[in-house]
Tab-separated table of C-alpha atoms in Angstrom:
chain	number	residue	atom	x	y	z
D	1	MET	CA	-12.594	-19.442	-10.286
D	2	ILE	CA	-11.526	-16.122	-8.774
D	3	ASN	CA	-14.477	-16.251	-6.372
D	4	PHE	CA	-13.390	-19.698	-5.222
D	5	GLU	CA	-9.811	-18.489	-4.753
D	6	PHE	CA	-10.940	-15.434	-2.806
D	7	TYR	CA	-13.243	-17.325	-0.435
D	8	GLN	CA	-10.661	-20.056	-0.024
D	9	TRP	CA	-8.069	-17.439	0.923
D	10	ILE	CA	-10.420	-15.770	3.419
D	11	ARG	CA	-11.196	-19.095	5.109
D	12	ALA	CA	-7.522	-20.012	5.324
D	13	ASN	CA	-6.302	-16.606	6.497
D	14	TRP	CA	-8.971	-15.205	8.819
D	15	ILE	CA	-6.568	-15.350	11.763
D	16	LYS	CA	-3.969	-13.429	9.784
D	17	LEU	CA	-6.594	-10.854	8.799
D	18	THR	CA	-7.575	-10.469	12.443
D	19	ILE	CA	-3.962	-9.852	13.471
D	20	VAL	CA	-3.494	-7.352	10.647
D	21	SER	CA	-6.679	-5.563	11.740
D	22	ILE	CA	-5.348	-5.249	15.291
D	23	ILE	CA	-2.058	-3.848	14.002
D	24	ILE	CA	-3.928	-1.325	11.833
D	25	PHE	CA	-5.902	-0.299	14.923
D	26	LEU	CA	-2.661	0.263	16.859
D	27	ALA	CA	-1.157	2.097	13.886
D	28	ALA	CA	-4.191	4.416	13.813
D	29	LEU	CA	-3.661	5.246	17.486
D	30	PHE	CA	0.000	5.975	16.778
D	31	ALA	CA	-0.937	8.025	13.696
D	32	LYS	CA	-3.015	10.407	15.766
D	33	ASN	CA	0.080	11.553	17.582
D	34	GLN	CA	2.406	11.425	14.590
D	35	VAL	CA	0.160	13.300	12.156
D	36	TYR	CA	-0.590	16.014	14.695
D	37	MET	CA	3.095	16.390	15.560
D	38	PHE	CA	4.085	16.652	11.892
D	39	MET	CA	1.410	19.218	11.071
D	40	ASN	CA	2.112	21.212	14.217
D	41	LEU	CA	5.866	21.336	13.576
D	42	SER	CA	5.124	22.314	9.974
D	43	GLU	CA	3.016	25.211	11.289
D	44	LEU	CA	-0.067	24.019	9.437
D	45	ILE	CA	-2.363	24.102	12.457
D	46	PRO	CA	-3.703	27.486	13.659
D	47	ASP	CA	-3.727	28.148	17.385
D	48	GLY	CA	-6.628	26.396	19.058
D	49	ALA	CA	-7.569	24.387	15.956
D	50	ILE	CA	-8.688	20.772	16.250
D	51	LEU	CA	-7.833	18.249	13.548
D	52	THR	CA	-10.586	16.134	12.027
D	53	VAL	CA	-10.730	12.543	10.819
D	54	VAL	CA	-9.954	13.771	7.289
D	55	ASP	CA	-6.661	15.344	8.386
D	56	TYR	CA	-5.617	12.220	10.252
D	57	LEU	CA	-6.607	9.820	7.472
D	58	PHE	CA	-4.875	11.579	4.617
D	59	GLY	CA	-2.058	12.650	6.893
D	60	MET	CA	-1.407	8.975	7.624
D	61	LEU	CA	-1.686	7.976	3.954
D	62	ASN	CA	0.945	10.590	3.138
D	63	ALA	CA	3.284	9.916	6.063
D	64	PRO	CA	6.378	8.373	4.482
D	65	GLN	CA	8.559	6.896	7.171
D	66	PHE	CA	6.705	4.615	9.580
D	67	PHE	CA	3.404	4.159	7.764
D	68	MET	CA	3.964	4.224	3.997
D	69	PHE	CA	7.562	3.005	3.930
D	70	PHE	CA	7.231	0.321	6.579
D	71	ILE	CA	4.001	-0.694	8.294
D	72	PHE	CA	1.658	-0.847	5.277
D	73	PRO	CA	4.123	-2.557	2.881
D	74	VAL	CA	5.071	-5.130	5.518
D	75	LEU	CA	1.461	-5.865	6.480
D	76	PHE	CA	0.387	-6.287	2.870
D	77	SER	CA	3.423	-8.429	2.160
D	78	LEU	CA	2.381	-10.699	5.029
D	79	LEU	CA	-1.037	-11.075	3.413
D	80	THR	CA	0.203	-11.804	-0.110
D	81	SER	CA	3.628	-13.437	0.089
D	82	ASP	CA	2.201	-16.956	0.467
D	83	LEU	CA	-0.493	-16.789	-2.222
D	84	ILE	CA	1.338	-19.381	-4.308
D	85	VAL	CA	3.833	-21.002	-1.938
D	86	ALA	CA	0.999	-21.936	0.448
D	87	ASP	CA	-0.658	-23.921	-2.356
D	88	ILE	CA	2.668	-25.617	-3.051
D	89	ASN	CA	3.572	-26.356	0.569
D	90	ASN	CA	0.239	-27.969	1.453
D	91	ASN	CA	0.064	-29.757	-1.925
D	92	PHE	CA	-3.198	-27.968	-2.706
D	93	ILE	CA	-1.722	-26.953	-6.037
D	94	SER	CA	-1.842	-30.553	-7.296
D	95	TYR	CA	-5.614	-30.386	-6.836
D	96	ILE	CA	-6.312	-26.924	-8.214
D	97	LEU	CA	-3.764	-26.585	-11.042
D	98	PRO	CA	-5.424	-29.230	-13.274
D	99	ARG	CA	-8.574	-27.091	-13.183
D	100	TYR	CA	-6.749	-24.472	-15.226
D	101	SER	CA	-5.813	-24.826	-18.885
D	102	ASN	CA	-2.230	-23.844	-18.080
D	103	ARG	CA	-0.034	-22.313	-15.391
D	104	LYS	CA	-0.487	-18.851	-16.857
D	105	ASP	CA	-4.231	-18.917	-16.137
D	106	TYR	CA	-3.564	-20.048	-12.572
D	107	LEU	CA	-1.108	-17.204	-12.064
D	108	ILE	CA	-3.455	-14.631	-13.584
D	109	THR	CA	-6.071	-15.714	-11.023
D	110	LYS	CA	-3.526	-15.035	-8.293
D	111	TYR	CA	-2.821	-11.621	-9.809
D	112	LYS	CA	-6.547	-10.856	-9.655
D	113	LEU	CA	-6.545	-12.008	-6.041
D	114	ILE	CA	-3.772	-9.507	-5.277
D	115	VAL	CA	-5.989	-6.737	-6.686
D	116	PHE	CA	-8.917	-7.905	-4.516
D	117	LEU	CA	-6.677	-8.001	-1.443
D	118	ALA	CA	-5.284	-4.525	-2.195
D	119	ILE	CA	-8.825	-3.136	-2.277
D	120	LEU	CA	-9.763	-5.093	0.856
D	121	PHE	CA	-6.673	-3.878	2.701
D	122	THR	CA	-7.408	-0.287	1.682
D	123	PHE	CA	-10.962	-0.469	3.023
D	124	MET	CA	-9.686	-2.141	6.197
D	125	THR	CA	-7.116	0.609	6.704
D	126	ILE	CA	-9.585	3.424	6.102
D	127	GLY	CA	-12.462	1.833	8.005
D	128	ILE	CA	-10.536	0.682	11.075
D	129	SER	CA	-8.641	3.966	11.311
D	130	ILE	CA	-11.735	6.149	11.056
D	131	ILE	CA	-13.633	4.076	13.622
D	132	THR	CA	-10.627	4.194	15.969
D	133	TRP	CA	-10.342	7.974	15.757
D	134	ILE	CA	-14.076	8.507	16.227
D	135	ILE	CA	-14.024	6.270	19.316
D	136	ILE	CA	-11.222	8.318	20.883
D	137	GLY	CA	-13.066	11.562	20.202
D	138	VAL	CA	-11.680	12.937	16.925
D	139	PRO	CA	-14.368	15.071	15.246
D	140	VAL	CA	-15.666	14.034	11.841
D	141	ARG	CA	-16.496	17.545	10.619
D	142	GLY	CA	-14.574	20.761	10.750
D	143	GLU	CA	-11.857	22.692	8.998
D	144	ILE	CA	-9.077	20.691	7.336
D	145	TYR	CA	-5.469	21.814	7.515
D	146	HIS	CA	-3.290	19.211	5.812
D	147	TYR	CA	-1.031	20.781	3.174
D	148	ILE	CA	-2.600	18.706	0.389
D	149	PHE	CA	-6.002	20.256	1.013
D	150	LEU	CA	-4.629	23.738	1.644
D	151	GLU	CA	-3.012	23.588	-1.802
D	152	ALA	CA	-6.268	22.333	-3.312
D	153	GLU	CA	-8.240	25.178	-1.766
D	154	TYR	CA	-5.656	27.738	-2.867
D	155	ASN	CA	-5.696	26.500	-6.480
D	156	ASP	CA	-9.447	25.780	-6.517
D	157	ARG	CA	-9.027	22.046	-7.042
D	158	SER	CA	-11.599	19.453	-6.004
D	159	ILE	CA	-10.875	17.912	-2.610
D	160	PHE	CA	-12.943	14.876	-3.569
D	161	ILE	CA	-10.894	14.217	-6.698
D	162	ILE	CA	-7.669	14.576	-4.728
D	163	SER	CA	-8.963	12.174	-2.067
D	164	PHE	CA	-9.870	9.675	-4.791
D	165	ASN	CA	-6.399	10.008	-6.331
D	166	ILE	CA	-4.723	9.405	-2.966
D	167	ILE	CA	-6.740	6.233	-2.380
D	168	LEU	CA	-6.315	5.012	-5.967
D	169	ARG	CA	-2.556	5.482	-5.801
D	170	PHE	CA	-2.502	3.636	-2.478
D	171	ILE	CA	-4.294	0.670	-4.078
D	172	ILE	CA	-1.966	0.585	-7.091
D	173	GLY	CA	1.030	0.750	-4.769
D	174	LEU	CA	-0.286	-2.164	-2.723
D	175	ILE	CA	-0.762	-4.197	-5.901
D	176	MET	CA	2.869	-3.496	-6.807
D	177	ILE	CA	3.993	-4.565	-3.327
D	178	GLY	CA	1.920	-7.730	-3.630
D	179	PHE	CA	3.554	-8.585	-6.948
D	180	ILE	CA	7.022	-8.025	-5.464
D	181	SER	CA	6.187	-10.247	-2.479
D	182	VAL	CA	4.826	-13.097	-4.610
D	183	PHE	CA	7.839	-12.953	-6.939
D	184	PHE	CA	10.401	-13.209	-4.149
D	185	SER	CA	8.424	-15.904	-2.355
D	186	ILE	CA	8.562	-18.046	-5.507
D	187	LEU	CA	12.275	-17.423	-5.971
D	188	PHE	CA	13.103	-18.087	-2.308
D	189	ASN	CA	10.369	-18.342	0.323
D	190	ARG	CA	7.814	-16.136	2.069
D	191	ILE	CA	10.195	-15.200	4.896
D	192	VAL	CA	12.719	-13.865	2.400
D	193	ALA	CA	9.911	-12.032	0.561
D	194	VAL	CA	8.721	-10.241	3.691
D	195	GLY	CA	12.325	-9.617	4.736
D	196	PHE	CA	13.003	-7.997	1.360
D	197	ILE	CA	10.050	-5.640	1.884
D	198	VAL	CA	11.406	-4.746	5.347
D	199	ILE	CA	14.854	-4.018	3.903
D	200	LEU	CA	13.275	-1.910	1.148
D	201	GLY	CA	11.441	0.052	3.822
D	202	TYR	CA	14.655	0.805	5.682
D	203	LEU	CA	16.317	1.797	2.400
D	204	HIS	CA	13.493	4.230	1.660
D	205	ASN	CA	13.828	5.691	5.144
D	206	ALA	CA	17.571	6.143	4.713
D	207	PHE	CA	17.056	8.034	1.451
D	208	TYR	CA	14.248	10.096	2.987
D	209	VAL	CA	16.180	11.088	6.114
D	210	THR	CA	19.240	12.067	4.092
D	211	THR	CA	17.016	13.966	1.603
D	212	SER	CA	18.567	12.007	-1.253
D	213	LEU	CA	16.844	12.754	-4.560
D	214	GLY	CA	17.515	9.157	-5.540
D	215	ILE	CA	14.416	8.283	-3.544
D	216	ILE	CA	12.312	8.875	-6.674
D	217	THR	CA	13.809	5.663	-8.117
D	218	LEU	CA	12.450	3.539	-5.248
D	219	PRO	CA	9.035	1.794	-5.437
D	220	PHE	CA	7.333	2.808	-2.178
D	221	THR	CA	7.914	6.487	-2.934
D	222	GLN	CA	5.527	6.242	-5.848
D	223	TYR	CA	2.311	5.545	-3.953
D	224	ILE	CA	2.628	8.545	-1.651
D	225	TYR	CA	0.596	11.324	-3.239
D	226	GLY	CA	1.930	14.091	-1.016
D	227	LEU	CA	5.556	13.612	-2.091
D	228	GLN	CA	4.906	15.093	-5.527
D	229	TYR	CA	6.914	18.115	-6.623
D	230	MET	CA	3.810	20.317	-6.539
D	231	TYR	CA	3.776	19.969	-2.739
D	232	SER	CA	7.332	21.193	-2.173
D	233	PRO	CA	8.806	21.838	0.385
D	234	PHE	CA	6.898	18.793	1.684
D	235	GLY	CA	7.262	17.083	-1.676
D	236	ILE	CA	10.401	16.005	-3.510
D	237	PRO	CA	11.923	18.985	-5.385
D	238	ILE	CA	12.221	17.373	-8.807
D	239	HIS	CA	10.025	18.906	-11.504
D	240	PHE	CA	9.004	15.697	-13.267
D	241	PHE	CA	8.108	13.872	-10.061
D	242	ASN	CA	4.332	13.957	-10.449
D	243	SER	CA	1.338	11.622	-10.758
D	244	LEU	CA	2.170	10.653	-14.332
D	245	TYR	CA	5.700	9.627	-13.331
D	246	SER	CA	4.611	7.628	-10.281
D	247	ILE	CA	1.649	5.826	-11.824
D	248	THR	CA	3.671	4.969	-14.940
D	249	TYR	CA	6.472	3.670	-12.703
D	250	MET	CA	4.107	1.440	-10.699
D	251	ILE	CA	2.264	0.052	-13.731
D	252	ILE	CA	5.525	-0.784	-15.499
D	253	MET	CA	6.842	-2.381	-12.294
D	254	ILE	CA	3.679	-4.501	-11.972
D	255	ILE	CA	3.892	-5.653	-15.603
D	256	VAL	CA	7.615	-6.446	-15.483
D	257	ILE	CA	7.425	-8.318	-12.171
D	258	GLY	CA	4.307	-10.129	-13.383
D	259	ILE	CA	6.247	-11.398	-16.423
D	260	PHE	CA	9.243	-12.414	-14.292
D	261	THR	CA	6.936	-14.234	-11.876
D	262	LEU	CA	5.294	-16.113	-14.740
D	263	ASN	CA	8.662	-17.206	-16.127
D	264	SER	CA	9.826	-18.337	-12.683
D	265	PHE	CA	6.566	-20.188	-11.995
D	266	LYS	CA	6.757	-22.069	-15.307
D	267	LYS	CA	10.172	-23.414	-14.275
D	268	LEU	CA	8.973	-24.829	-10.950
D	269	GLU	CA	8.777	-28.604	-10.693
D	270	LEU	CA	5.261	-29.249	-9.432
């Protein structure tokens, strides 16, 4: 059934995927300037050095304000906020719901679809960004200067494992965002759901700009690997703010919102 749901979603949303792809392309162009500016102002780039695709990719995936607090959450919310309400609005749910033994099974299929879409969105983001940077002349090989990799080299930690952790945390964070979007779309509608994500993004930015330590209580903070305490002064200077804290936070958030969504969905008159 999940395969049917996935292919059905792709067929119904290919225009939306195309628009999201274009926005990711534009975001990658913007990231080239933003990542370089951040690293240059942070004195991470030696004189005459040229950044590679690796620096730009993981610089973007660890750039809080525009990318991780706003553009990626909003884009993924646009992709997931109508997973259930679209079925309801076009009366497709009256056809598909009887195929499930109960509403819980239907909702679990949607949860699995969120996971698929999080992985798809991650590959889209990485793939489109890398291709964009290569086209505009960014070298693929060379020295890397982002603070995450400088720390790894200094402490003899595997760059590949760190890269995997960054991508894995990004996927888990997207899943959490998808769950939040679906929950608010059921309670209200998809516009309110996306609007809530936008407001959350601005709230994160306000905490970040004012260097408020309360930012560790907010959801989008958790999927940014480079904000960990170990990366201070770039990270958040709170000792327990690490991978264990963030991943535990996101998993608990996913479970709790998943339960709330199930309870709300059971109460809908369909």
